[in-house]
Amino acid sequence: MKFEEVIKYFESIKNDKRSEFTKRIIPNCGSTFGLLTNDVRSYAKKNLDNYEEIINFPVHIYYEIDLLIGIVIALQKDMALKIELLDKFSYKINNWAVCDLIVSHIKCKEEEKVRLFNYAYNLLDDIFEYRARLGYVLILSIFSSEEYIDLISEKILNSNIERKYYVKMAIAWYIQIIYLMNSQKVEKILINPNLDSFIFQKAISKICESKKVSLEEKEKLKKIKTEKSKTLS
């Protein structure tokens, strides 16, 4: 499979209006054909056997090519191969959409969970922004159950790494998700002085946006926000 062949096909189904929208919502996406994720997924499924050629396509030129590489990796059936290819490609990820959409295509059997969790956990303190985000999005998408809360919370609160914007956003997203499972544990995370102030603010905002959270709980969280803001000022 040649890079030029894929470009020619994507060019034949491009959508210029959607292309402008994609550029607005995805920083660093490069050029784009304005394709739907479903378009790229369908093409990836038909060409999984060509993964060795696809993973070597040039990146950061076309958004859909980066996404194609990511989805082809995510859809590989062998978990060991999937993690190996993903780890190499993760250094090339340069926007939140490719990162998150890769994760959304990863399926994990029960017997594969330990291996995938260990991989994700080891990414959480990575100095590369989108490798660390990849780790957190894997955790919140596949491992956002109570059994992992204490371990991930410790990592959130006790890391010495200076986290970048899209990593902080992923952590706030994770906190929102686990709040619905165990609000008491999350409240302890929120009041912990080690929690980054940006993550604290974003997490509370995200929790309060949820329709699953009662008005009483939202008022309680607003009080926590007010009290902690006083100590930070």
Tab-separated table of C-alpha atoms in Angstrom:
chain	number	residue	atom	x	y	z
A	1	MET	CA	0.000	0.000	0.000
A	2	LYS	CA	1.364	3.389	-0.992
A	3	PHE	CA	0.878	6.688	0.822
A	4	GLU	CA	-0.128	8.335	-2.453
A	5	GLU	CA	-2.944	5.814	-2.977
A	6	VAL	CA	-4.490	6.653	0.397
A	7	ILE	CA	-4.181	10.386	-0.240
A	8	LYS	CA	-5.900	9.962	-3.602
A	9	TYR	CA	-8.799	8.070	-2.022
A	10	PHE	CA	-9.217	10.524	0.861
A	11	GLU	CA	-9.082	13.374	-1.636
A	12	SER	CA	-11.967	11.775	-3.566
A	13	ILE	CA	-14.273	11.826	-0.504
A	14	LYS	CA	-13.116	15.066	1.118
A	15	ASN	CA	-15.494	17.610	2.646
A	16	ASP	CA	-14.164	21.170	2.528
A	17	LYS	CA	-16.744	22.616	4.933
A	18	ARG	CA	-15.992	19.996	7.564
A	19	SER	CA	-12.301	20.572	6.981
A	20	GLU	CA	-12.583	24.138	8.263
A	21	PHE	CA	-14.473	22.935	11.332
A	22	THR	CA	-11.821	20.294	12.059
A	23	LYS	CA	-9.059	22.900	11.910
A	24	ARG	CA	-10.942	25.110	14.390
A	25	ILE	CA	-11.424	22.471	17.074
A	26	ILE	CA	-8.184	20.480	16.755
A	27	PRO	CA	-4.943	22.425	17.238
A	28	ASN	CA	-1.922	21.100	15.340
A	29	CYS	CA	-4.044	18.918	13.071
A	30	GLY	CA	-2.194	19.964	9.924
A	31	SER	CA	-4.026	19.742	6.613
A	32	THR	CA	-7.305	17.857	6.643
A	33	PHE	CA	-9.722	16.327	4.170
A	34	GLY	CA	-12.660	16.959	6.498
A	35	LEU	CA	-13.482	13.273	6.776
A	36	LEU	CA	-15.645	11.756	9.472
A	37	THR	CA	-13.987	9.398	11.927
A	38	ASN	CA	-16.248	6.675	10.505
A	39	ASP	CA	-14.692	7.207	7.061
A	40	VAL	CA	-11.189	6.703	8.435
A	41	ARG	CA	-12.288	3.757	10.594
A	42	SER	CA	-13.883	1.996	7.637
A	43	TYR	CA	-10.725	2.408	5.588
A	44	ALA	CA	-8.591	1.204	8.510
A	45	LYS	CA	-10.694	-1.944	8.960
A	46	LYS	CA	-10.309	-2.851	5.313
A	47	ASN	CA	-6.538	-2.443	5.484
A	48	LEU	CA	-5.505	-3.897	8.847
A	49	ASP	CA	-3.250	-6.417	7.124
A	50	ASN	CA	-1.312	-3.533	5.585
A	51	TYR	CA	-0.371	-2.141	9.006
A	52	GLU	CA	3.388	-2.447	8.372
A	53	GLU	CA	3.134	-0.015	5.468
A	54	ILE	CA	0.579	2.276	7.120
A	55	ILE	CA	2.519	2.816	10.364
A	56	ASN	CA	5.421	4.125	8.294
A	57	PHE	CA	3.395	6.801	6.500
A	58	PRO	CA	4.677	10.352	7.094
A	59	VAL	CA	2.908	12.117	9.966
A	60	HIS	CA	1.840	15.695	10.776
A	61	ILE	CA	0.921	16.417	7.165
A	62	TYR	CA	-2.693	15.258	7.073
A	63	TYR	CA	-4.847	14.793	10.184
A	64	GLU	CA	-6.648	11.800	8.684
A	65	ILE	CA	-3.384	9.987	7.959
A	66	ASP	CA	-2.287	10.351	11.590
A	67	LEU	CA	-5.714	9.116	12.655
A	68	LEU	CA	-5.558	6.219	10.197
A	69	ILE	CA	-2.236	5.077	11.654
A	70	GLY	CA	-3.626	5.306	15.174
A	71	ILE	CA	-6.824	3.401	14.410
A	72	VAL	CA	-4.970	0.670	12.488
A	73	ILE	CA	-2.796	0.183	15.565
A	74	ALA	CA	-5.757	0.257	17.963
A	75	LEU	CA	-7.634	-2.384	15.956
A	76	GLN	CA	-4.808	-4.920	15.963
A	77	LYS	CA	-6.030	-8.085	17.667
A	78	ASP	CA	-2.789	-9.066	19.373
A	79	MET	CA	-2.374	-6.949	22.531
A	80	ALA	CA	1.411	-7.282	22.634
A	81	LEU	CA	1.697	-6.028	19.055
A	82	LYS	CA	-0.865	-3.293	19.718
A	83	ILE	CA	1.097	-1.950	22.697
A	84	GLU	CA	4.415	-2.204	20.857
A	85	LEU	CA	3.129	-0.226	17.864
A	86	LEU	CA	1.218	2.236	20.022
A	87	ASP	CA	4.241	2.980	22.156
A	88	LYS	CA	6.306	3.852	19.095
A	89	PHE	CA	3.545	5.948	17.539
A	90	SER	CA	2.697	7.742	20.797
A	91	TYR	CA	5.815	9.903	20.454
A	92	LYS	CA	4.373	11.253	17.203
A	93	ILE	CA	0.916	12.182	18.520
A	94	ASN	CA	0.554	15.957	18.491
A	95	ASN	CA	-3.134	16.665	19.175
A	96	TRP	CA	-5.871	15.588	21.572
A	97	ALA	CA	-8.163	14.157	18.875
A	98	VAL	CA	-5.761	11.537	17.541
A	99	CYS	CA	-4.844	10.611	21.112
A	100	ASP	CA	-8.429	10.172	22.318
A	101	LEU	CA	-9.753	8.512	19.163
A	102	ILE	CA	-7.022	5.880	19.296
A	103	VAL	CA	-8.164	4.967	22.793
A	104	SER	CA	-11.825	4.858	21.757
A	105	HIS	CA	-10.958	2.073	19.286
A	106	ILE	CA	-9.014	-0.098	21.737
A	107	LYS	CA	-10.786	-3.186	23.011
A	108	CYS	CA	-9.347	-5.169	25.880
A	109	LYS	CA	-10.187	-8.711	26.916
A	110	GLU	CA	-10.263	-9.541	30.617
A	111	GLU	CA	-7.039	-11.533	30.420
A	112	GLU	CA	-5.285	-8.581	28.715
A	113	LYS	CA	-6.224	-5.940	31.264
A	114	VAL	CA	-3.158	-6.265	33.495
A	115	ARG	CA	-0.787	-5.758	30.579
A	116	LEU	CA	-2.700	-2.765	29.198
A	117	PHE	CA	-3.152	-1.190	32.631
A	118	ASN	CA	0.554	-1.465	33.399
A	119	TYR	CA	1.348	0.172	30.077
A	120	ALA	CA	-1.123	3.008	30.682
A	121	TYR	CA	0.031	3.539	34.270
A	122	ASN	CA	3.661	3.860	33.208
A	123	LEU	CA	2.699	6.638	30.797
A	124	LEU	CA	1.110	8.882	33.423
A	125	ASP	CA	4.307	10.700	34.378
A	126	ASP	CA	5.765	10.834	30.879
A	127	ILE	CA	7.383	14.133	29.947
A	128	PHE	CA	5.754	14.032	26.494
A	129	GLU	CA	2.345	15.705	26.754
A	130	TYR	CA	0.371	13.344	24.564
A	131	ARG	CA	1.987	10.188	25.912
A	132	ALA	CA	0.900	11.206	29.398
A	133	ARG	CA	-2.567	12.133	28.112
A	134	LEU	CA	-2.742	8.778	26.331
A	135	GLY	CA	-2.119	7.083	29.661
A	136	TYR	CA	-4.847	9.008	31.460
A	137	VAL	CA	-7.382	8.569	28.651
A	138	LEU	CA	-6.694	4.826	28.633
A	139	ILE	CA	-7.250	4.784	32.400
A	140	LEU	CA	-10.482	6.798	32.333
A	141	SER	CA	-11.848	4.899	29.332
A	142	ILE	CA	-11.015	1.329	30.347
A	143	PHE	CA	-9.959	1.368	33.994
A	144	SER	CA	-12.223	3.962	35.620
A	145	SER	CA	-13.482	1.541	38.267
A	146	GLU	CA	-13.193	1.806	42.046
A	147	GLU	CA	-10.417	-0.757	42.322
A	148	TYR	CA	-7.985	1.647	40.608
A	149	ILE	CA	-9.011	4.934	42.269
A	150	ASP	CA	-6.492	4.906	45.127
A	151	LEU	CA	-3.565	4.005	42.880
A	152	ILE	CA	-4.369	6.632	40.250
A	153	SER	CA	-5.185	9.265	42.869
A	154	GLU	CA	-1.777	8.779	44.451
A	155	LYS	CA	-0.177	9.314	41.058
A	156	ILE	CA	-2.237	12.476	40.464
A	157	LEU	CA	-1.365	13.966	43.847
A	158	ASN	CA	2.284	12.966	44.212
A	159	SER	CA	3.831	13.421	40.791
A	160	ASN	CA	6.894	15.653	40.438
A	161	ILE	CA	6.294	16.136	36.721
A	162	GLU	CA	5.201	19.576	35.513
A	163	ARG	CA	2.063	18.630	33.619
A	164	LYS	CA	0.974	20.354	30.423
A	165	TYR	CA	-2.498	21.572	29.482
A	166	TYR	CA	-3.927	18.505	27.755
A	167	VAL	CA	-2.673	16.214	30.509
A	168	LYS	CA	-4.367	18.375	33.141
A	169	MET	CA	-7.596	18.344	31.162
A	170	ALA	CA	-7.512	14.535	31.005
A	171	ILE	CA	-6.982	14.326	34.767
A	172	ALA	CA	-9.928	16.655	35.395
A	173	TRP	CA	-12.008	14.448	33.111
A	174	TYR	CA	-10.921	11.354	35.071
A	175	ILE	CA	-11.865	13.002	38.378
A	176	GLN	CA	-15.308	13.831	36.998
A	177	ILE	CA	-15.875	10.202	35.999
A	178	ILE	CA	-14.802	8.674	39.305
A	179	TYR	CA	-16.839	11.231	41.273
A	180	LEU	CA	-19.963	9.435	40.047
A	181	MET	CA	-18.580	6.206	41.527
A	182	ASN	CA	-17.210	7.434	44.828
A	183	SER	CA	-17.859	11.071	45.671
A	184	GLN	CA	-16.253	10.808	49.111
A	185	LYS	CA	-12.898	9.712	47.745
A	186	VAL	CA	-13.005	12.423	45.104
A	187	GLU	CA	-13.768	15.098	47.692
A	188	LYS	CA	-10.606	14.033	49.533
A	189	ILE	CA	-8.669	14.423	46.288
A	190	LEU	CA	-10.163	17.858	45.679
A	191	ILE	CA	-9.268	19.239	49.129
A	192	ASN	CA	-5.761	17.782	49.034
A	193	PRO	CA	-3.262	20.677	48.892
A	194	ASN	CA	-1.118	18.748	46.418
A	195	LEU	CA	-3.784	18.879	43.725
A	196	ASP	CA	-2.858	21.312	40.960
A	197	SER	CA	-5.097	24.403	41.116
A	198	PHE	CA	-6.003	24.246	37.408
A	199	ILE	CA	-7.016	20.576	37.693
A	200	PHE	CA	-8.989	21.418	40.839
A	201	GLN	CA	-10.964	24.167	39.115
A	202	LYS	CA	-11.583	22.163	35.935
A	203	ALA	CA	-12.576	19.003	37.784
A	204	ILE	CA	-15.217	20.802	39.830
A	205	SER	CA	-16.546	22.549	36.728
A	206	LYS	CA	-16.812	19.241	34.882
A	207	ILE	CA	-18.527	17.515	37.810
A	208	CYS	CA	-21.034	20.347	38.147
A	209	GLU	CA	-21.825	20.113	34.419
A	210	SER	CA	-23.048	16.543	34.886
A	211	LYS	CA	-26.800	15.983	35.067
A	212	LYS	CA	-26.107	12.924	37.229
A	213	VAL	CA	-24.878	15.114	40.089
A	214	SER	CA	-27.560	16.470	42.431
A	215	LEU	CA	-28.021	20.179	43.160
A	216	GLU	CA	-27.088	19.503	46.779
A	217	GLU	CA	-23.794	17.923	45.718
A	218	LYS	CA	-23.084	20.788	43.328
A	219	GLU	CA	-23.597	23.328	46.119
A	220	LYS	CA	-21.230	21.340	48.336
A	221	LEU	CA	-18.593	21.340	45.609
A	222	LYS	CA	-18.977	25.083	45.090
A	223	LYS	CA	-18.318	25.576	48.794
A	224	ILE	CA	-15.205	23.420	48.554
A	225	LYS	CA	-14.106	25.529	45.593
A	226	THR	CA	-14.688	28.772	47.478
A	227	GLU	CA	-12.873	27.579	50.600
A	228	LYS	CA	-9.872	26.243	48.729
A	229	SER	CA	-9.674	29.369	46.570
A	230	LYS	CA	-9.250	31.403	49.746
A	231	THR	CA	-6.230	29.337	50.766
A	232	LEU	CA	-4.706	29.692	47.307
A	233	SER	CA	-5.095	33.471	47.132
